CSV table of C-alpha atoms and ligand atoms in Angstrom, one decimal:
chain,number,residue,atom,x,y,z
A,1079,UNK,CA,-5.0,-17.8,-31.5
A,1080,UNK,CA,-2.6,-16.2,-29.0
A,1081,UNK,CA,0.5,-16.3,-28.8
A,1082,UNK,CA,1.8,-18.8,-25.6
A,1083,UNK,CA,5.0,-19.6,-23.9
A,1084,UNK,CA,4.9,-23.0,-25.6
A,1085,UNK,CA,8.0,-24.0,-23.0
A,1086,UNK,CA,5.4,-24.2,-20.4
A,1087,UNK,CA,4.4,-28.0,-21.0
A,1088,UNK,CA,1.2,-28.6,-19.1
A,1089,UNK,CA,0.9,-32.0,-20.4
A,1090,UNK,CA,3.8,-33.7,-18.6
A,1091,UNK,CA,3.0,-33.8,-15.0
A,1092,UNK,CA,6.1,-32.5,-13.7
A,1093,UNK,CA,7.2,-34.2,-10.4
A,1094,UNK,CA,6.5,-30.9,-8.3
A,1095,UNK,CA,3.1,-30.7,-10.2
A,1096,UNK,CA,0.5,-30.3,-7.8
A,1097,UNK,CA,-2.6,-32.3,-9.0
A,1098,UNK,CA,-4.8,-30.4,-11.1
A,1099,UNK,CA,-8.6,-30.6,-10.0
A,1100,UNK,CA,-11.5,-29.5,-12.0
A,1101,UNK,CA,-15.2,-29.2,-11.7
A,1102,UNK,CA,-18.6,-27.3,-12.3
A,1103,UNK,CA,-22.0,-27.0,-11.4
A,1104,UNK,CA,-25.0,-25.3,-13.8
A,1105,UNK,CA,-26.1,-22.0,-13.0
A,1106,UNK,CA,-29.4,-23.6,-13.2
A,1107,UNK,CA,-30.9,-22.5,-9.9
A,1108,UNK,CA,-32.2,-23.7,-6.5
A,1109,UNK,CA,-29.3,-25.6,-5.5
A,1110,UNK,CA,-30.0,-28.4,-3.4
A,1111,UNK,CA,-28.1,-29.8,-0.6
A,1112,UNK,CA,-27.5,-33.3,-2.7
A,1113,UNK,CA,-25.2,-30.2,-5.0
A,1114,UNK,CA,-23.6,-29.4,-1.7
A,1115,UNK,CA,-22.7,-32.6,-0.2
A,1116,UNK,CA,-22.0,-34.1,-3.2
A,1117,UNK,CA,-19.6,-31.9,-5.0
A,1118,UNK,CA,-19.3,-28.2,-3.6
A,1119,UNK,CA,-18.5,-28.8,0.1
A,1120,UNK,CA,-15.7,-31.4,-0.8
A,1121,UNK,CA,-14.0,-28.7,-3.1
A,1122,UNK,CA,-13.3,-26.6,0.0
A,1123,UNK,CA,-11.1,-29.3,1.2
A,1124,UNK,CA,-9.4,-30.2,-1.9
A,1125,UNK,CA,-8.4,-26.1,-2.8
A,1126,UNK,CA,-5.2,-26.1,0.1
A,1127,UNK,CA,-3.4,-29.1,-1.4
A,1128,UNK,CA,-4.0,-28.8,-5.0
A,1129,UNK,CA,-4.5,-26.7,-8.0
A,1130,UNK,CA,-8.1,-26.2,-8.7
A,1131,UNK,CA,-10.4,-24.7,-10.8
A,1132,UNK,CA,-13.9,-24.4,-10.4
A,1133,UNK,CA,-16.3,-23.1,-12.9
A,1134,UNK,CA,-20.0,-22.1,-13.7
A,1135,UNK,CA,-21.0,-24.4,-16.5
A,1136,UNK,CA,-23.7,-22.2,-18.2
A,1137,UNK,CA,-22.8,-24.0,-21.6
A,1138,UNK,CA,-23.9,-27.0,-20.0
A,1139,UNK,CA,-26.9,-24.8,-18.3
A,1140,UNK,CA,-28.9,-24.1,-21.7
A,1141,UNK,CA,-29.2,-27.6,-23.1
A,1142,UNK,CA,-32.7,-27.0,-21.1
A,1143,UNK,CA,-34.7,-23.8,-22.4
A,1144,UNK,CA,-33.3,-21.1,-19.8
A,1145,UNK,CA,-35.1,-17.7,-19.3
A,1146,UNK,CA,-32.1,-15.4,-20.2
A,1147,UNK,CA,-32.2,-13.0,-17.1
A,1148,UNK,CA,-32.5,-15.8,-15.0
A,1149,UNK,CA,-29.6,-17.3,-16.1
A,1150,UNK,CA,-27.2,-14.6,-15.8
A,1151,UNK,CA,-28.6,-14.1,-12.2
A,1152,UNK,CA,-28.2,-17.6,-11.6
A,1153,UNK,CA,-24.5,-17.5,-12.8
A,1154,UNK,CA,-23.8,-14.5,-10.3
A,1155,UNK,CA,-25.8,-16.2,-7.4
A,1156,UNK,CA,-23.8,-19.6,-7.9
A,1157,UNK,CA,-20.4,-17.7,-7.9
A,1158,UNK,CA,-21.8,-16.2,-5.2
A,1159,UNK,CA,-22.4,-19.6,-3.6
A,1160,UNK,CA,-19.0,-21.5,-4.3
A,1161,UNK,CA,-17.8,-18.3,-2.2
A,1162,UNK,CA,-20.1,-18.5,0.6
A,1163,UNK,CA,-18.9,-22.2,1.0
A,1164,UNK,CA,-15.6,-21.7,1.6
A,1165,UNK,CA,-13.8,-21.9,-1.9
A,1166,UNK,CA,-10.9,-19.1,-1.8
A,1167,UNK,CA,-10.4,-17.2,-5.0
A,1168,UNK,CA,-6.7,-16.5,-3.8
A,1169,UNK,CA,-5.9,-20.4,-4.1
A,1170,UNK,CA,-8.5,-21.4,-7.4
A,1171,UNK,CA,-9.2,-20.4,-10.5
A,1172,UNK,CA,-13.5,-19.9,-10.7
A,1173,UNK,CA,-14.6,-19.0,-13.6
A,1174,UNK,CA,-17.5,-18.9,-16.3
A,1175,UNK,CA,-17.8,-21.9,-19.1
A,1176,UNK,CA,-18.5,-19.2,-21.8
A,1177,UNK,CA,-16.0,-16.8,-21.3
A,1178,UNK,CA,-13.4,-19.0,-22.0
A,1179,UNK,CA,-13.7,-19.9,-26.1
A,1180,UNK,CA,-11.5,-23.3,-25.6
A,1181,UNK,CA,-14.1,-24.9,-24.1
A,1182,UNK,CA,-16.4,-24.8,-27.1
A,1183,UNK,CA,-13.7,-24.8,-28.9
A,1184,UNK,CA,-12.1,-28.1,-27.8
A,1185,UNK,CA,-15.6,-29.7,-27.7
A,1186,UNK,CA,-16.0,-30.0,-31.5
A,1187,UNK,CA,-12.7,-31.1,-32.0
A,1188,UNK,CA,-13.7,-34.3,-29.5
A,1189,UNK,CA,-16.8,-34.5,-31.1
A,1190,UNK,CA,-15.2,-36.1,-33.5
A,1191,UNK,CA,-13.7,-38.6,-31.5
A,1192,UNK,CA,-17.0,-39.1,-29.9
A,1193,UNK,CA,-19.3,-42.3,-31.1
A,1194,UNK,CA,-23.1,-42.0,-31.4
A,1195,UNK,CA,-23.6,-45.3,-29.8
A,1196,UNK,CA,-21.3,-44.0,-26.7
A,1197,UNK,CA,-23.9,-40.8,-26.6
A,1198,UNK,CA,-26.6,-42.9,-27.1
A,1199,UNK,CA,-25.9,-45.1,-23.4
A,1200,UNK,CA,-25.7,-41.8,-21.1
A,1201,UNK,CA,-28.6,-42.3,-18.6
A,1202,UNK,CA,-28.4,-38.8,-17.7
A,1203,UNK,CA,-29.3,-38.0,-22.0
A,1204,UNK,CA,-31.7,-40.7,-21.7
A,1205,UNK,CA,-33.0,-39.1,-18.5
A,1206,UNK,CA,-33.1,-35.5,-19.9
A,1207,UNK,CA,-34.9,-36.7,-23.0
A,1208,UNK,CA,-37.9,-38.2,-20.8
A,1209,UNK,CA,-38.1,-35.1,-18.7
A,1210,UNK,CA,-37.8,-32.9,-22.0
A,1211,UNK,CA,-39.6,-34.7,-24.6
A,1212,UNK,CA,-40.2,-31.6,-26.4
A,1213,UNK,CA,-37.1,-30.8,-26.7
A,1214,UNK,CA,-34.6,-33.3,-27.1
A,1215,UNK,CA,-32.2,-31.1,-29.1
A,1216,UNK,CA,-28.3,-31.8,-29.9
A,1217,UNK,CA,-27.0,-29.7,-26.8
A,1218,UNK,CA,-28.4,-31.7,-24.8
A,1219,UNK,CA,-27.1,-35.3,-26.6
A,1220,UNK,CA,-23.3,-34.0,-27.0
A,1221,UNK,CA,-23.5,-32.4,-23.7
A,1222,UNK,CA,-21.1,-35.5,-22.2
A,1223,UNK,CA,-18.1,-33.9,-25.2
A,1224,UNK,CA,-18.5,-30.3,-23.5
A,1225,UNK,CA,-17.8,-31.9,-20.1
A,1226,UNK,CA,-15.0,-33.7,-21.7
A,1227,UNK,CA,-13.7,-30.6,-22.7
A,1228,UNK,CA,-14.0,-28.6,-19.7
A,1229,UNK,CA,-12.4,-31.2,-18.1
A,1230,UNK,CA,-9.4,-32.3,-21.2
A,1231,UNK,CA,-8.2,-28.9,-21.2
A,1232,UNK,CA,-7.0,-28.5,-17.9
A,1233,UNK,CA,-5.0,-31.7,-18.1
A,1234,UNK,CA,-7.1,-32.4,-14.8
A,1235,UNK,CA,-6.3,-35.6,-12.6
A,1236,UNK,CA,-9.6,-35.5,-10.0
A,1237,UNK,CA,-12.8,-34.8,-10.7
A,1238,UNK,CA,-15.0,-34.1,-7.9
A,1239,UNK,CA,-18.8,-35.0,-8.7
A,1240,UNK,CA,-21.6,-36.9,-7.2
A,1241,UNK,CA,-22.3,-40.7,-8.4
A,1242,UNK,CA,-24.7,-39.9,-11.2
A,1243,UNK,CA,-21.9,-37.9,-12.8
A,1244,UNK,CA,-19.6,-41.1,-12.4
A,1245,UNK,CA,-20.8,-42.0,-16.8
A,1246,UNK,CA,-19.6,-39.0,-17.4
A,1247,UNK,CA,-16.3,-39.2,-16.6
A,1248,UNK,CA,-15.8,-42.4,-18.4
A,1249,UNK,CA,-16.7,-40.9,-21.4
A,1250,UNK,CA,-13.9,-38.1,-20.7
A,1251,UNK,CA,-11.4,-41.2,-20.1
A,1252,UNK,CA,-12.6,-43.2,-23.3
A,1253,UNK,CA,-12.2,-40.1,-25.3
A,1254,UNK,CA,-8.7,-38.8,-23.8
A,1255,UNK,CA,-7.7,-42.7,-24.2
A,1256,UNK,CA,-9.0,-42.6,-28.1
A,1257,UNK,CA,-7.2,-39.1,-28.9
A,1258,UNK,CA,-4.2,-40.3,-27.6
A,1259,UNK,CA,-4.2,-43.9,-29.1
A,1260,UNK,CA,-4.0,-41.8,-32.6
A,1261,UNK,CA,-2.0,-38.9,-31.2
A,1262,UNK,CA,0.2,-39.6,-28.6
A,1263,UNK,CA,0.4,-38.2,-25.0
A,1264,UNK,CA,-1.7,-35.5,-25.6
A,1265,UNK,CA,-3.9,-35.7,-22.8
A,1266,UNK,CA,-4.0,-36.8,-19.2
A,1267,UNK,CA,-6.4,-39.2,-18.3
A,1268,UNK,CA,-8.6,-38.0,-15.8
A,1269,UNK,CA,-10.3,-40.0,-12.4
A,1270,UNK,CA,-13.6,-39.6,-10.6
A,1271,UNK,CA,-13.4,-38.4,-7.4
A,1272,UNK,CA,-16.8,-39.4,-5.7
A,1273,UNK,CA,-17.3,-38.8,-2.0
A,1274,UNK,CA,-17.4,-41.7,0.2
A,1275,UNK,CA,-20.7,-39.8,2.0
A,1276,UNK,CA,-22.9,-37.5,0.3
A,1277,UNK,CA,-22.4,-39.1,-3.3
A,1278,UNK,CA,-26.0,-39.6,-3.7
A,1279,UNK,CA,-28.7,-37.7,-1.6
A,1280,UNK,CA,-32.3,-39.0,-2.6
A,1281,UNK,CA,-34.9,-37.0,-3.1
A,1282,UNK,CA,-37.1,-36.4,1.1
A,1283,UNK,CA,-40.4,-37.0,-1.0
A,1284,UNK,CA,-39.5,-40.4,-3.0
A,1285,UNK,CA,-36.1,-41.7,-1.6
A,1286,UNK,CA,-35.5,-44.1,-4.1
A,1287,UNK,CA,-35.1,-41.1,-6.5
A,1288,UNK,CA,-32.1,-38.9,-6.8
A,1289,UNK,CA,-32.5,-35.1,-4.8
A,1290,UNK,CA,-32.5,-33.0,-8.0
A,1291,UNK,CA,-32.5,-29.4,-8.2
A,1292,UNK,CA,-35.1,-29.3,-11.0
A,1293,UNK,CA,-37.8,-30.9,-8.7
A,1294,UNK,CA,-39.6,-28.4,-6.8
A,1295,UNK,CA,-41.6,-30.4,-4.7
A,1296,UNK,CA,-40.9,-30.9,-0.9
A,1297,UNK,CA,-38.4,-33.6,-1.9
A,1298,UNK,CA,-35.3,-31.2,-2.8
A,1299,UNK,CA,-34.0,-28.8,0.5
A,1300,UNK,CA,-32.4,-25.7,-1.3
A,1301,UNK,CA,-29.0,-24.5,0.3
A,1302,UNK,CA,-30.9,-21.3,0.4
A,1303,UNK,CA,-34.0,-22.4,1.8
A,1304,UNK,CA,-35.6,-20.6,5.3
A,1305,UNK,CA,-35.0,-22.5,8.5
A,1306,UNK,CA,-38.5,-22.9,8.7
A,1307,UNK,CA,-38.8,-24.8,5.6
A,1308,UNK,CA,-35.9,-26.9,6.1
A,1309,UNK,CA,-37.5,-28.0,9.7
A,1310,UNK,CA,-40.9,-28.6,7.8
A,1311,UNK,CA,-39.1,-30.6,4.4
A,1312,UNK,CA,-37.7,-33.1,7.0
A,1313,UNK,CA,-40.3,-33.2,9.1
A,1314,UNK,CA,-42.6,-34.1,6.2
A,1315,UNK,CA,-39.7,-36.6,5.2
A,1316,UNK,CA,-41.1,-40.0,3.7
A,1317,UNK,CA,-39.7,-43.1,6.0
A,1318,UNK,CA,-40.7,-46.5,5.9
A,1319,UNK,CA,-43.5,-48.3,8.8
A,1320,UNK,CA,-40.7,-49.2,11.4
A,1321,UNK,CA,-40.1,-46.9,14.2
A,1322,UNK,CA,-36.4,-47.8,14.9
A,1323,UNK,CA,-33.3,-45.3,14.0
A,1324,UNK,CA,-31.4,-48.1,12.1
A,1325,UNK,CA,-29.6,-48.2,8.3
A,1326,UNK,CA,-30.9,-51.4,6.6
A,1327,UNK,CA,-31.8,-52.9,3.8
A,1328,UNK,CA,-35.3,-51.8,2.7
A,1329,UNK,CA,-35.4,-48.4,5.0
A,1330,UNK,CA,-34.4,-46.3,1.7
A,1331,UNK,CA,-36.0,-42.7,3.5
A,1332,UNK,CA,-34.2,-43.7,6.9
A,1333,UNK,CA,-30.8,-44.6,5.5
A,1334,UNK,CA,-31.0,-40.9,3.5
A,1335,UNK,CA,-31.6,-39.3,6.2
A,1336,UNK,CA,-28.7,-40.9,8.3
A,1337,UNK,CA,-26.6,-40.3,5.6
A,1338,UNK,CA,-27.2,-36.4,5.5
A,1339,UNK,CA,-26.5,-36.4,9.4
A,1340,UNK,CA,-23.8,-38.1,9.2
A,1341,UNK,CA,-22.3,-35.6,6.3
A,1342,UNK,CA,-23.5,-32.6,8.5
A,1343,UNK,CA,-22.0,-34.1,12.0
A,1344,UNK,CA,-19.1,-35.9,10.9
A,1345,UNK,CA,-21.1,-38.9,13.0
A,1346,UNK,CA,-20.9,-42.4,11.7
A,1347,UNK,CA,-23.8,-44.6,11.7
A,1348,UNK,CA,-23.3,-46.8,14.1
A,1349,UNK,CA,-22.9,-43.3,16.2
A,1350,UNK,CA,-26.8,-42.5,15.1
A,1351,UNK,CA,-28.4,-45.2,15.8
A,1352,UNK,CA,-27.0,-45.2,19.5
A,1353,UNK,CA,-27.8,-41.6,19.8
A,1354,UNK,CA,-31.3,-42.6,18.9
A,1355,UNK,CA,-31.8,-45.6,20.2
A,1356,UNK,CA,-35.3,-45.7,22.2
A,1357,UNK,CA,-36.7,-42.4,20.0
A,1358,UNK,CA,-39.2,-42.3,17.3
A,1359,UNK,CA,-39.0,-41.3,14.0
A,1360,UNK,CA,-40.1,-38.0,14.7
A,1361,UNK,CA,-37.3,-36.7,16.9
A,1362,UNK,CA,-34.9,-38.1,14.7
A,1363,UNK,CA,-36.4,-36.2,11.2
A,1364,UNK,CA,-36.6,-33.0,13.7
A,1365,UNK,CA,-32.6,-33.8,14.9
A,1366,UNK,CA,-32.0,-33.3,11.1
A,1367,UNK,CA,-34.2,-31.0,10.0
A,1368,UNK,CA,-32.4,-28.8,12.7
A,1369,UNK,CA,-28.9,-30.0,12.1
A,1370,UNK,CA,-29.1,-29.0,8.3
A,1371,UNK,CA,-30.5,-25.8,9.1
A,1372,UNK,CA,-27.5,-25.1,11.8
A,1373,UNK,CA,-25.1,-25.8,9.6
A,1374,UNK,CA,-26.4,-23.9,6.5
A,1375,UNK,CA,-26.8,-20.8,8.3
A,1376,UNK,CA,-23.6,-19.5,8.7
A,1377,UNK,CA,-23.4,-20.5,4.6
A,1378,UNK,CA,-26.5,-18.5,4.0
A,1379,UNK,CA,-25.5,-14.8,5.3
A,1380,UNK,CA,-22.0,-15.2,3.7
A,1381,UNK,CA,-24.0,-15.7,0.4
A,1382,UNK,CA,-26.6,-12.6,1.0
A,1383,UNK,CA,-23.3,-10.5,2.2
A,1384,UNK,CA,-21.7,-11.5,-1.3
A,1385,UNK,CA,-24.3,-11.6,-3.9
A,1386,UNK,CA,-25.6,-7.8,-3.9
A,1387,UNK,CA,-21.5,-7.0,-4.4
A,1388,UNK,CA,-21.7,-7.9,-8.4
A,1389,UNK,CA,-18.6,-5.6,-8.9
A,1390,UNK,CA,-16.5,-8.0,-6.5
A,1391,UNK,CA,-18.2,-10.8,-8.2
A,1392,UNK,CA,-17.4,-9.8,-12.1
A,1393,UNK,CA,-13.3,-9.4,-10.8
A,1394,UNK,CA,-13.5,-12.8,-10.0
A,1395,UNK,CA,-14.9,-14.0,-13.1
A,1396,UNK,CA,-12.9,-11.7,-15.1
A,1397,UNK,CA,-9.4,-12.4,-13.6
A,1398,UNK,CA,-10.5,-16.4,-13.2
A,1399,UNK,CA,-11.5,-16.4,-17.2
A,1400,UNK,CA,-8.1,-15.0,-17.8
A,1401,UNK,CA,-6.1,-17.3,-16.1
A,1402,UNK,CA,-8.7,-20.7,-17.0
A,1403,UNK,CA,-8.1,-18.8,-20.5
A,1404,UNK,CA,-4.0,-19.0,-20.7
A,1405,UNK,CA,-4.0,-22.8,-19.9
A,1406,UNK,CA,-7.0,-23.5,-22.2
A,1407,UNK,CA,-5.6,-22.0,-25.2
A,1408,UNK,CA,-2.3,-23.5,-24.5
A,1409,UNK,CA,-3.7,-27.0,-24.4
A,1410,UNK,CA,-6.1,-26.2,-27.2
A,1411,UNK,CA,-3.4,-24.8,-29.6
A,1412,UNK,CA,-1.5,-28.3,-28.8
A,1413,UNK,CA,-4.4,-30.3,-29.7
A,1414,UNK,CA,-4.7,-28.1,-33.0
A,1415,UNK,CA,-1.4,-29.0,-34.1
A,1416,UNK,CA,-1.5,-32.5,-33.7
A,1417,UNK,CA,-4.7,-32.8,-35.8
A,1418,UNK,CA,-3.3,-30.9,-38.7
A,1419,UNK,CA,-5.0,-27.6,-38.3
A,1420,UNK,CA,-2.5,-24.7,-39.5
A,1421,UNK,CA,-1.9,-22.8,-36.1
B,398,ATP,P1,-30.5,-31.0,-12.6
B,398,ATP,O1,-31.5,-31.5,-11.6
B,398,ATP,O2,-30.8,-29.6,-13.1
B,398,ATP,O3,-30.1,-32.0,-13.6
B,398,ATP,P2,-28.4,-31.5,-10.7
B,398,ATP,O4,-29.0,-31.2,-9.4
B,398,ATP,O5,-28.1,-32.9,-11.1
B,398,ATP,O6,-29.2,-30.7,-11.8
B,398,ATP,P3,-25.8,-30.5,-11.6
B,398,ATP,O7,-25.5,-29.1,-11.9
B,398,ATP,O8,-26.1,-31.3,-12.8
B,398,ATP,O9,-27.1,-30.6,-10.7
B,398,ATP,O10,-24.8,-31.1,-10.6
B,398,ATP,C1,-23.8,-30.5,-9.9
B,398,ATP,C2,-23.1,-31.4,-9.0
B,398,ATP,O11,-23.9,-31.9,-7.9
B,398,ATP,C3,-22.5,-32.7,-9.7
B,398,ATP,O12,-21.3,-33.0,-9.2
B,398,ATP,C4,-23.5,-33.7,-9.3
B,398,ATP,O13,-23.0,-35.0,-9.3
B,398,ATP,C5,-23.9,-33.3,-7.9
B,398,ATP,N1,-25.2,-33.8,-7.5
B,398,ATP,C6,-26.4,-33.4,-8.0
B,398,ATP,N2,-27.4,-34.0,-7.4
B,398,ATP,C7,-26.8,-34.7,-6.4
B,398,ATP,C8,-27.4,-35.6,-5.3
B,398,ATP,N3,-28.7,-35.8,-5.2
B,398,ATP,N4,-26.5,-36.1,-4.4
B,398,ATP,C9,-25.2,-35.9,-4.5
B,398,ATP,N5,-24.6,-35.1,-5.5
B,398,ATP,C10,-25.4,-34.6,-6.4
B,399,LTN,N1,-22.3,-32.4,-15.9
B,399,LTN,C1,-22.0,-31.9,-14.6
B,399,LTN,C2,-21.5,-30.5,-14.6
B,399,LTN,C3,-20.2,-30.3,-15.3
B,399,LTN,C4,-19.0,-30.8,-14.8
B,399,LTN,C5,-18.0,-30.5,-15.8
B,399,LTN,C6,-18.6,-31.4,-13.6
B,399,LTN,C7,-20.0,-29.8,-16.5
B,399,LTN,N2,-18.7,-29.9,-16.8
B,399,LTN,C8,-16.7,-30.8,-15.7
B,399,LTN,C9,-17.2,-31.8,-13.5
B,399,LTN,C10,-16.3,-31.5,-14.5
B,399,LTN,C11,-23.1,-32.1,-13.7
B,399,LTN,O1,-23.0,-32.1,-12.6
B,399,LTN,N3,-24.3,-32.2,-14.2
């Protein structure tokens, strides 16, 4: 392993620590505005107060069958996206999952501090393994270690993810919690940091359903989609038999898409159903449609500017796997010693 300045103790949070803030997203393509609002746009705000680090989980990525070209363009074109949205490589680390060994590394290690029956509860694993039947393989079953990995190494206090991520994390705090009952204070315990809006964007075709980027139906709005489709996703939007702009009980389709204007305009509800009061469905789904499109444009061009420049795009990942890759092996060598390994 190399060699580190082992007086640098990222373990104790120093009183002039800033707060350490990791998260990821799979280069899995066709990210979907339920990605945006629930995770990437809220890193942008987070990056000028604290240190973050954002990476490109494509360890995570190939726990489903990936076609290999399409995942490394995938992994350029989401760089290329956290860019586009505002996240400033001056002020985070963003790197690539699988350049830095410690993740995979660290993940074997917890893996043995892991319990079956704790894997065998995650609803996204028991999700996965309905979607996948055919192949239901171990990746995909530890995949909730990895993340506690990603996350452990950093010594990481906020996690920004959407609600369905929210298991997750409590796996990460059970483990960190069962290290360091046998250990000591070897890890910090990390928190969730789920948005108040935006947490959980249903899918425009079946609104009791999660937005998922895997669905490819006229339920999920890419970040990258046309104006034109956006316009034509919401129009198509699936609402209940009232005509009235109004978040209630039972209105599942209307209260999702109030909830995306109100992410979008910064409006509250009560603020949307005055606005609306006295209009039909229809103007309202067009409002959106028209909104989201607005407001992804400026997004969208800053993407196509960045993408085709894949040398810019490799520096990034180079120098951001290089400094990810100091603190991981520090943290990693740490862990080594206290287990008994000969480092
Ligand atoms: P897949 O459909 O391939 O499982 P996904 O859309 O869930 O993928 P991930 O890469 O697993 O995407 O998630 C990236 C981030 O986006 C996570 O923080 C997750 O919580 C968030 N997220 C995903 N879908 C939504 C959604 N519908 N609403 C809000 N946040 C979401
Ligand atoms: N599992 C996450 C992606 C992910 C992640 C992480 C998020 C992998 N490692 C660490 C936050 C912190 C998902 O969104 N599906």
């Amino acid at each position: 392993m190399t060699e580190n300045n082992e007086n640098t103790n990222v373990q104790k949070s120093a009183p002039d620590r800033k707060p350490v803030i990791f998260s990821g997203v799979q280069p899995s393509g066709n990210l979907t505005i339920g990605n945006y609002l629930g995770a990437i746009k809220g890193w942008t705000d987070l990056q000028h107060e604290n240190d973050c680090i954002f990476c490109v989980v494509d360890m995570h990525a190939i726990t489903v069958r990936q076609d290999p070209s399409e995942l490394r363009r995938h992994t350029y074109e989401l760089l290329a996206l956290y860019l586009a949205a505002g996240i400033d490589p001056e002020k985070c680390i963003l790197f690539v999952q699988s350049h830095v060994p410690g993740h995979a590394q660290l993940s074997w290690v917890l893996g043995c501090y892991t319990m079956f029956g704790e894997l065998s509860r995650m609803t996204q694993f028991k999700d996965k393994s309905k979607k996948n039947a055919d192949n239901i393989n171990a990746g995909l079953f530890t995949y909730p270690v990895l993340m506690a990995a990603d996350i452990l190494l950093y010594m990481t206090d906020l996690v920004p993810v959407g609600q369905d991520q929210k298991q997750h994390i409590e796996i990460a705090r059970t483990i960190a919690g069962r290290f360091n009952g046998v250990y000591g204070d070897v890890f910090k315990i990390p928190e969730g940091f789920i948005p108040k809006t935006g947490a959980k964007i249903m899918s425009l075709s079946d609104p009791e359903k999660k937005m998922s980027k895997s669905d490819s139906d006229f339920g999920s709005v890419r970040i990258l989609d046309s104006r034109d489709d956006i316009i034509r996703k919401f129009k198509k939007a699936v609402t209940d038999s009232d005509t009235v702009v109004r978040y209630a009980q039972g209105k599942s389709g209307i209260n999702n898409l109030m909830n995306i204007y109100s992410c979008f305009t910064g409006k509250s509800l009560e603020q949307i159903e005055h606005e609306f009061s006295g209009q039909g469905y229809g103007a309202f789904k067009l409002a959106v449609g028209e909104t989201v499109a607005d407001a992804l444009a400026p997004l969208q061009s800053e993407y196509h500017r960045i993408v085709s420049d894949k040398q810019y795009l490799e520096g990034i990942m180079k120098s951001g796997a290089d400094s990810a890759g100091r603190i991981a092996a520090r943290t990693l060598r740490k862990v080594y010693k206290k287990i008994g390994f000969v480092v």
